[in-house]
Amino acid sequence: MLEITGLRKQFPGGKVALDGVGFEVRPGELYGFVGANGAGKTTTMRIVMGVLLSDAGQVSWQGRPLDADTRKRIGYMPEERGLYQKMRVAEQIEYFGQLHGMSAAAARTATNDLLERLTLTERRNDAVEALSLGNQQRVQLAVALVHDPELLILDEPFSGLDPIAVEALSTVLQERARGGVPVLFSSHQLELVERLCDAVGIISAGRMVATGSVETLQAAAGRALKVVVRGAEPGWADGLPGELAVQGDRHVLVTSGGDDQEILRRAVKSGHVEHFGFERASLTEIFKEAVA
Amino acid sequence: MSAVWLVAKREIVTTVRTRSFIIGLIVTAVVVGVVAFLPKFFDGPDKYTIGLVNSQELPLKQALPEAEFTFKTFQDRAAATKAVLDGDLDAALVDGTTVLTDGQIETELGVLMQSVNREVKLGAAGVNVPPLAMESVGADTRYEDARRGIAFLLVIVLFGLVIQSVSMVAMGVVEEKGSRIVEILLASLRPWQLLVGKVVGLGVIGLINLAVVLVVGIGAAVASGFAENFPPGMAGIIAGTMIWFLLGYAFFATYSASLASLVSRQEEVGNVLGPMMLTVMVTYGVSIYATGDPSSTLSTVMSLIPPFSSMVMPVRMAAAEVPLWEVGVAMLIMMAAVAGIAAVGARVYERAVLRTGARLKFTEVLRSR
Ligand SMILES: Nc1ncnc2c1ncn2[C@@H]1O[C@H](COP(=O)(O)OP(=O)(O)O)[C@@H](O)[C@H]1O
Ligand SMILES: [Mg+2]
């Protein structure tokens, strides 16, 4: 389990980027780290990777503080991508595998497997700069995955990907998570995070404003009751909480308060009830609520 | 350690494979080869063709073994004169008494013929003249010219190599910083490992270049016969050159890596390296001066002060005899300087290399936490 507690970071400019950030990522969990631009996601991940020093707080892995040796077993994709442009694809992936402590032979085998999986085998001897941007992204992913990491930390891995690549990356991440690896990634794409993640953390201006499983957050956000009545008399919902929308003879009432049984009785009395049910709050709604 | 070696190996492999490296090596080899042959072209081989009319061959070869003499016999004075005027002969000896030349005779040949002729005639008359014994009461200056020549070439080679290697280190640092690869690298490496690996790797590249220069240079000198002029202890001079190159390189490379880590774009490299390159230039200037006057006080002092010593000392060692203790002391001071710059440079590099964006200030980075 990856545990982050009480991270604080103030940049030399005087700006407090993180103010007590903490959350946990469990084995096999896909953790979505969301927040507006400048909220502190990248800073948090850099501190976890030891690329940046925090002013206070701890990062621990399996109950022990994360040290340089343990970090070698993490797969990391920084927000600002970087590869040696003139180096060959396969050699580059192997190089990073070896830097992470693999033997030359093991790195080669792992590289060949990954190239196969990412359909890059034919480009293995090309310089990175000769590849399309999409393919460069795949090499970047391969660099993060080559050493079969115990933990994955990916900063905005989906940004700039086309829908097919998004699907492919989602599959890869889900596979890794199923293999027991905690996967922490940041993203702006809230629908994607909602669909993919077991847990999410919402950060706003350097503070965690919500953390937990998607269901828990939805429950905590309160469920909205949605009632659709056809052919109701105008004014049937007077005095009921929530908002009423009228589209022709369809009346849609959405509310998060009031006595649901009372609402149902009123609806049945006034017309033909087409729909009566509790709606889950979307992550976007939860996010807006939390950040507000 | 293995991490450092991995980084170094990558530098070596990727550099060796570039076209510019291969072309650079070939060009260096050709230039060095030509330069090493030059003395032969300019010195003009001492080859004389001498005509004989009714005369005996003079034993000129005995008196001047380095030179080659060819003798041609002519029927009469007219034929020999024609050959002299046509430029086929350097001189013609007529009746053992007169020397014909086209214009004034070349001094060396004139003196030689005069004295050998006298010896032969005296010998025939039964007078034996023992040759004068030559003895220098000053320093052994036999190899002075050769030494200065070698020292001069060494300065140029060392200067070129240091500039080239040091620029490669700087550009490599900025490549990694600017493209942010450094962020992935530093997630699995300590900054000093990355720094040392790069400096070591490109140092090996520099040594390969130096080795090519030395091998081609010495090979060409042997082939052209110039090697006969090599002073004794040439092996020591070569070993010294390599060691001093490595020391100078280590100093300037670490320094330039830390300077380069202050900027994020290749265009800024030249600017940020400016002051350091000036130091290299000054070192070069002093070294050139030292080739001319290797034993002056200025040369001696500069050969002890780092980083100037890294170029001035090997030049002095080539150009003159330097007491061993002076070399030892200079080396110790230089090593201390390398250690010092490495400590400071690594600290700056470590702190600056992740701070992309505007150019940073060396001292400010050094003071920051
Ligand atoms: N090197 C830095 N120096 C000064 N401020 C920084 C630096 N890096 C990030 N910041 C500031 O810290 C805050 C958090 O940034 P970041 O972690 O990059 O946010 P996110 O990744 O969520 O968009 C931002 O306000 C940003 O301007
Ligand atoms: Mg970010």
mmCIF file of N, CA and C and ligand atoms in Angstrom, chain A residues 11-13 15-18 35-44 46 52 79 155-156 188 203, chain B residues 355, ligand 1:
data_model
loop_
_atom_site.group_PDB
_atom_site.id
_atom_site.type_symbol
_atom_site.label_atom_id
_atom_site.label_comp_id
_atom_site.label_asym_id
_atom_site.label_seq_id
_atom_site.Cartn_x
_atom_site.Cartn_y
_atom_site.Cartn_z
ATOM 1 N N PHE A 11 7.089 26.579 -2.629
ATOM 2 C CA PHE A 11 8.145 26.839 -3.611
ATOM 3 C C PHE A 11 8.903 28.097 -3.235
ATOM 4 N N PRO A 12 10.148 28.186 -3.699
ATOM 5 C CA PRO A 12 10.970 29.356 -3.342
ATOM 6 C C PRO A 12 10.255 30.683 -3.599
ATOM 7 N N GLY A 13 9.383 30.702 -4.601
ATOM 8 C CA GLY A 13 8.672 31.939 -4.898
ATOM 9 C C GLY A 13 7.737 32.369 -3.781
ATOM 10 N N LYS A 15 5.056 30.498 -2.958
ATOM 11 C CA LYS A 15 3.751 29.894 -3.227
ATOM 12 C C LYS A 15 3.623 28.544 -2.506
ATOM 13 N N VAL A 16 2.556 28.390 -1.732
ATOM 14 C CA VAL A 16 2.306 27.101 -1.077
ATOM 15 C C VAL A 16 1.559 26.212 -2.058
ATOM 16 N N ALA A 17 2.237 25.180 -2.564
ATOM 17 C CA ALA A 17 1.635 24.331 -3.584
ATOM 18 C C ALA A 17 0.872 23.176 -2.946
ATOM 19 N N LEU A 18 1.375 22.660 -1.842
ATOM 20 C CA LEU A 18 0.707 21.563 -1.143
ATOM 21 C C LEU A 18 0.572 21.933 0.322
ATOM 22 N N GLY A 35 -8.024 17.128 -10.141
ATOM 23 C CA GLY A 35 -7.944 18.479 -9.602
ATOM 24 C C GLY A 35 -7.742 19.443 -10.749
ATOM 25 N N ALA A 36 -8.079 20.703 -10.501
ATOM 26 C CA ALA A 36 -7.926 21.710 -11.552
ATOM 27 C C ALA A 36 -6.439 21.917 -11.848
ATOM 28 N N ASN A 37 -6.151 22.631 -12.911
ATOM 29 C CA ASN A 37 -4.763 22.985 -13.220
ATOM 30 C C ASN A 37 -4.160 23.751 -12.056
ATOM 31 N N GLY A 38 -2.956 23.363 -11.675
ATOM 32 C CA GLY A 38 -2.282 24.085 -10.605
ATOM 33 C C GLY A 38 -2.733 23.687 -9.219
ATOM 34 N N ALA A 39 -3.540 22.606 -9.134
ATOM 35 C CA ALA A 39 -4.050 22.196 -7.827
ATOM 36 C C ALA A 39 -2.961 21.538 -6.985
ATOM 37 N N GLY A 40 -1.972 20.932 -7.657
ATOM 38 C CA GLY A 40 -0.883 20.306 -6.899
ATOM 39 C C GLY A 40 -0.640 18.838 -7.212
ATOM 40 N N LYS A 41 -1.255 18.332 -8.274
ATOM 41 C CA LYS A 41 -1.112 16.910 -8.612
ATOM 42 C C LYS A 41 0.331 16.561 -8.970
ATOM 43 N N THR A 42 0.876 17.332 -9.914
ATOM 44 C CA THR A 42 2.238 17.040 -10.360
ATOM 45 C C THR A 42 3.236 17.179 -9.220
ATOM 46 N N THR A 43 3.058 18.219 -8.429
ATOM 47 C CA THR A 43 3.960 18.413 -7.291
ATOM 48 C C THR A 43 3.907 17.209 -6.356
ATOM 49 N N THR A 44 2.706 16.719 -6.078
ATOM 50 C CA THR A 44 2.565 15.546 -5.207
ATOM 51 C C THR A 44 3.302 14.346 -5.792
ATOM 52 N N ARG A 46 5.685 14.251 -7.981
ATOM 53 C CA ARG A 46 7.142 14.438 -8.010
ATOM 54 C C ARG A 46 7.749 14.182 -6.643
ATOM 55 N N LEU A 52 11.400 15.773 -6.190
ATOM 56 C CA LEU A 52 11.222 17.044 -5.506
ATOM 57 C C LEU A 52 11.204 16.739 -4.012
ATOM 58 N N GLU A 79 4.655 14.208 -16.113
ATOM 59 C CA GLU A 79 3.710 14.995 -16.904
ATOM 60 C C GLU A 79 4.373 15.492 -18.180
ATOM 61 N N ASP A 155 1.489 10.599 -14.469
ATOM 62 C CA ASP A 155 0.965 11.964 -14.417
ATOM 63 C C ASP A 155 0.315 12.292 -15.758
ATOM 64 N N GLU A 156 -0.987 12.438 -15.750
ATOM 65 C CA GLU A 156 -1.757 12.735 -16.966
ATOM 66 C C GLU A 156 -1.435 11.770 -18.107
ATOM 67 N N HIS A 188 -7.623 14.840 -16.095
ATOM 68 C CA HIS A 188 -8.673 15.852 -16.181
ATOM 69 C C HIS A 188 -9.970 15.243 -16.641
ATOM 70 N N ILE A 203 -8.149 17.007 -5.381
ATOM 71 C CA ILE A 203 -7.275 17.992 -4.760
ATOM 72 C C ILE A 203 -7.661 19.371 -5.275
ATOM 73 N N ARG B 355 15.019 22.263 -12.320
ATOM 74 C CA ARG B 355 14.334 23.570 -12.367
ATOM 75 C C ARG B 355 14.369 24.130 -13.781
HETATM 76 N N1 LIG C 1 9.046 24.766 -9.742
HETATM 77 C C1 LIG C 1 8.034 25.539 -9.301
HETATM 78 N N2 LIG C 1 8.278 26.754 -8.809
HETATM 79 C C2 LIG C 1 7.287 27.531 -8.343
HETATM 80 N N3 LIG C 1 6.004 27.166 -8.326
HETATM 81 C C3 LIG C 1 5.682 25.963 -8.827
HETATM 82 C C4 LIG C 1 6.675 25.083 -9.337
HETATM 83 N N4 LIG C 1 6.065 23.945 -9.752
HETATM 84 C C5 LIG C 1 4.746 24.118 -9.508
HETATM 85 N N5 LIG C 1 4.508 25.323 -8.958
HETATM 86 C C6 LIG C 1 3.206 25.827 -8.527
HETATM 87 O O1 LIG C 1 2.638 24.896 -7.659
HETATM 88 C C7 LIG C 1 1.249 24.761 -7.915
HETATM 89 C C8 LIG C 1 0.917 23.300 -8.184
HETATM 90 O O2 LIG C 1 1.420 22.942 -9.448
HETATM 91 P P1 LIG C 1 1.253 21.496 -10.036
HETATM 92 O O3 LIG C 1 1.612 20.517 -8.998
HETATM 93 O O4 LIG C 1 2.015 21.470 -11.277
HETATM 94 O O5 LIG C 1 -0.287 21.412 -10.347
HETATM 95 P P2 LIG C 1 -1.103 20.378 -11.232
HETATM 96 O O6 LIG C 1 -0.193 19.287 -11.626
HETATM 97 O O7 LIG C 1 -2.212 19.916 -10.368
HETATM 98 O O8 LIG C 1 -1.609 21.147 -12.419
HETATM 99 C C9 LIG C 1 0.937 25.668 -9.088
HETATM 100 O O9 LIG C 1 0.398 26.851 -8.591
HETATM 101 C C10 LIG C 1 2.274 25.940 -9.705
HETATM 102 O O10 LIG C 1 2.299 27.209 -10.263
#
